[in-house]
Amino acid sequence: MRKRRYKSTLTRNYAIAAFGMLGIIILSIVFMFFRLSFYINGVDKDNLLPKLSARDIFAEDFSKMNTKDLEREGGWVEVLDDQYKVIFTKGKKNDSVTQYDRNELINSLLKDDKTKGATYNSVYAFRGKDGRDYLCIVKFSSLSGQVNEALKPHINLNFNRKDPVDRLIINALAESALLLLFMTILFFILFSKITSKTVTKPLTYIREGLDKMTKGDLNTRIHFDAHYEFTEIKDSFNYMAERLQTSEREREEAEKSKKRMIMDISHDLKTPITSITGYSKALCEGMALDEESRKKYLSYIYDKSIRMTRLIDDLFRFSKMEDSEFKLNKQPSDIVEFLREVIALNYGEIEVKEIELDINLPQEEIIYSFDKVELDRALTNIITNMVKYNPKGTEAFIELVEEEGIKIRIGDKGVGMSKDLKATVFDAFVRGESARKTDGGTGLGLAIAKKIVELHGGKIHLETEEGKGSNFTIELPI
């Protein structure tokens, strides 16, 4: 499954954040209108409009008449007796009329006379406690749009906390603003927490993995499901950990091999040196009384010297091949004829051991580029092992076939090898039990053979079973 890139996820998250904020704003607006409706339904609707008519303003106690809205709009209230004389005024009176004519007063109520000081009148007739008739008149000083605006619900941008409508609007706006702020903070906290997990979670795994790696735990691997970029980091981390673990394992194996090699070299050199020292001392001290004994001691010294020389030569050859600068001297030649020559050179030992050898080689020549000296050494080491560690009369075969490259097979139906020996037979200084019970070889023969084959770009395989024989297959690429 293809992982989503983090860039596309960020784009999606930004879109979610934008739509989320839009939803919060719309919800806050809806809440504001809901609260306004709730407030308005819960209060006296008559109080929502300014008290500007004479009927609304009138109170039996004239001094307690509520002229606050009227005065704010530039008007005032007058009380007239039954003779139309002004007996009480509240508010800032902007004309000098103290006595009204009945007809004039009626005409002013029936039409808006812009030529006179009182531009608008509202009247309320009532009977006083003394049984007399009175009039309550509301007057304005000008008509310049003031009256019409005054009669509208008192809603404008210049809020006055003393105004009931303004108070409702202010309360609704305040609650909506608080709701908007709370929901915005809550939204971004939740949004940030959810979004950050896509980054912090994989980073936490990576940090923990690095901490374990720095403490030497090379078995550390990190596993999580995340975006493409983090998955690449995870895979790179695991690949790096695998390489480090492999390198550490190879280093440990090399250290063990080095220690084992030093111990084996010391052992293999110590044995002949001890023998040489002993026999030399015997000769020096005249312990060999006759000529035959002296020749026998000298023969022991010679044999041990030859073994030491062979061991040192093989060790030098093996170390030289381990050097990255070691190069083969490859020349094109007939590899079939070359293999015949190798068999011929080793045929004396094969005959002495009475090995029943079956040779199967092509009649036609096969030209191949190889190093004759080194490949001869590799084949001779394998043939020598086959002859040395198998009993007399063992059946064996050597064949060369050309199939997907060149394959050289050297096998026998002899003693074979144990599973433990098979696993390490190509390592340096590894020898079987029969080799250890005798003076054996150096334990480097098959290690050198394997190295030579690999330097030719080939592979060497071993199929063996204890008591049933061993088959070596060398594969050389064309």
Coordinates of N, CA and C in Angstrom, one line a residue, residues 253 257 260-261 318 421-431 443-448 450:
E253 N 33.4 -12.4 14.7 CA 33.9 -13.7 14.1 C 35.4 -13.5 13.7
S257 N 38.3 -15.8 14.9 CA 39.1 -16.5 13.9 C 40.6 -16.1 14.1
R260 N 41.8 -17.9 17.2 CA 41.9 -19.3 16.9 C 43.1 -19.6 16.0
M261 N 43.3 -18.7 15.0 CA 44.5 -18.8 14.1 C 45.8 -18.7 14.9
F318 N 48.0 -17.7 2.4 CA 46.7 -17.4 2.8 C 46.6 -15.9 3.2
L421 N 31.9 -30.5 11.1 CA 33.1 -30.3 10.3 C 32.7 -29.6 9.0
K422 N 31.6 -30.0 8.4 CA 31.2 -29.5 7.1 C 30.9 -28.0 7.2
A423 N 30.4 -27.5 8.4 CA 30.1 -26.1 8.6 C 31.3 -25.2 8.6
T424 N 32.4 -25.8 9.0 CA 33.6 -25.0 9.2 C 34.8 -25.5 8.4
V425 N 34.6 -26.4 7.5 CA 35.7 -27.0 6.8 C 36.5 -26.0 5.9
F426 N 35.9 -24.9 5.5 CA 36.6 -24.0 4.6 C 37.2 -22.8 5.5
D427 N 37.1 -22.9 6.8 CA 37.8 -21.9 7.7 C 39.2 -22.3 7.8
A428 N 40.0 -21.3 8.2 CA 41.5 -21.5 8.4 C 41.7 -22.4 9.6
F429 N 42.7 -23.3 9.5 CA 43.2 -24.2 10.6 C 42.1 -25.2 11.1
V430 N 41.2 -25.5 10.2 CA 40.2 -26.5 10.6 C 40.6 -27.8 10.0
R431 N 40.7 -28.8 10.9 CA 41.1 -30.2 10.5 C 40.2 -31.2 11.1
G443 N 45.7 -27.4 7.9 CA 44.4 -26.8 8.2 C 44.1 -25.6 7.3
L444 N 45.0 -25.3 6.3 CA 44.8 -24.1 5.5 C 44.4 -24.5 4.0
G445 N 44.5 -25.8 3.7 CA 44.4 -26.2 2.3 C 43.1 -25.9 1.7
L446 N 42.0 -26.2 2.4 CA 40.6 -25.9 1.8 C 40.3 -24.4 1.9
A447 N 40.8 -23.8 2.9 CA 40.6 -22.3 3.1 C 41.3 -21.6 1.9
I448 N 42.5 -22.0 1.5 CA 43.2 -21.5 0.4 C 42.5 -21.8 -0.9
K450 N 39.3 -22.4 -1.4 CA 38.0 -21.5 -1.4 C 38.4 -20.1 -1.8

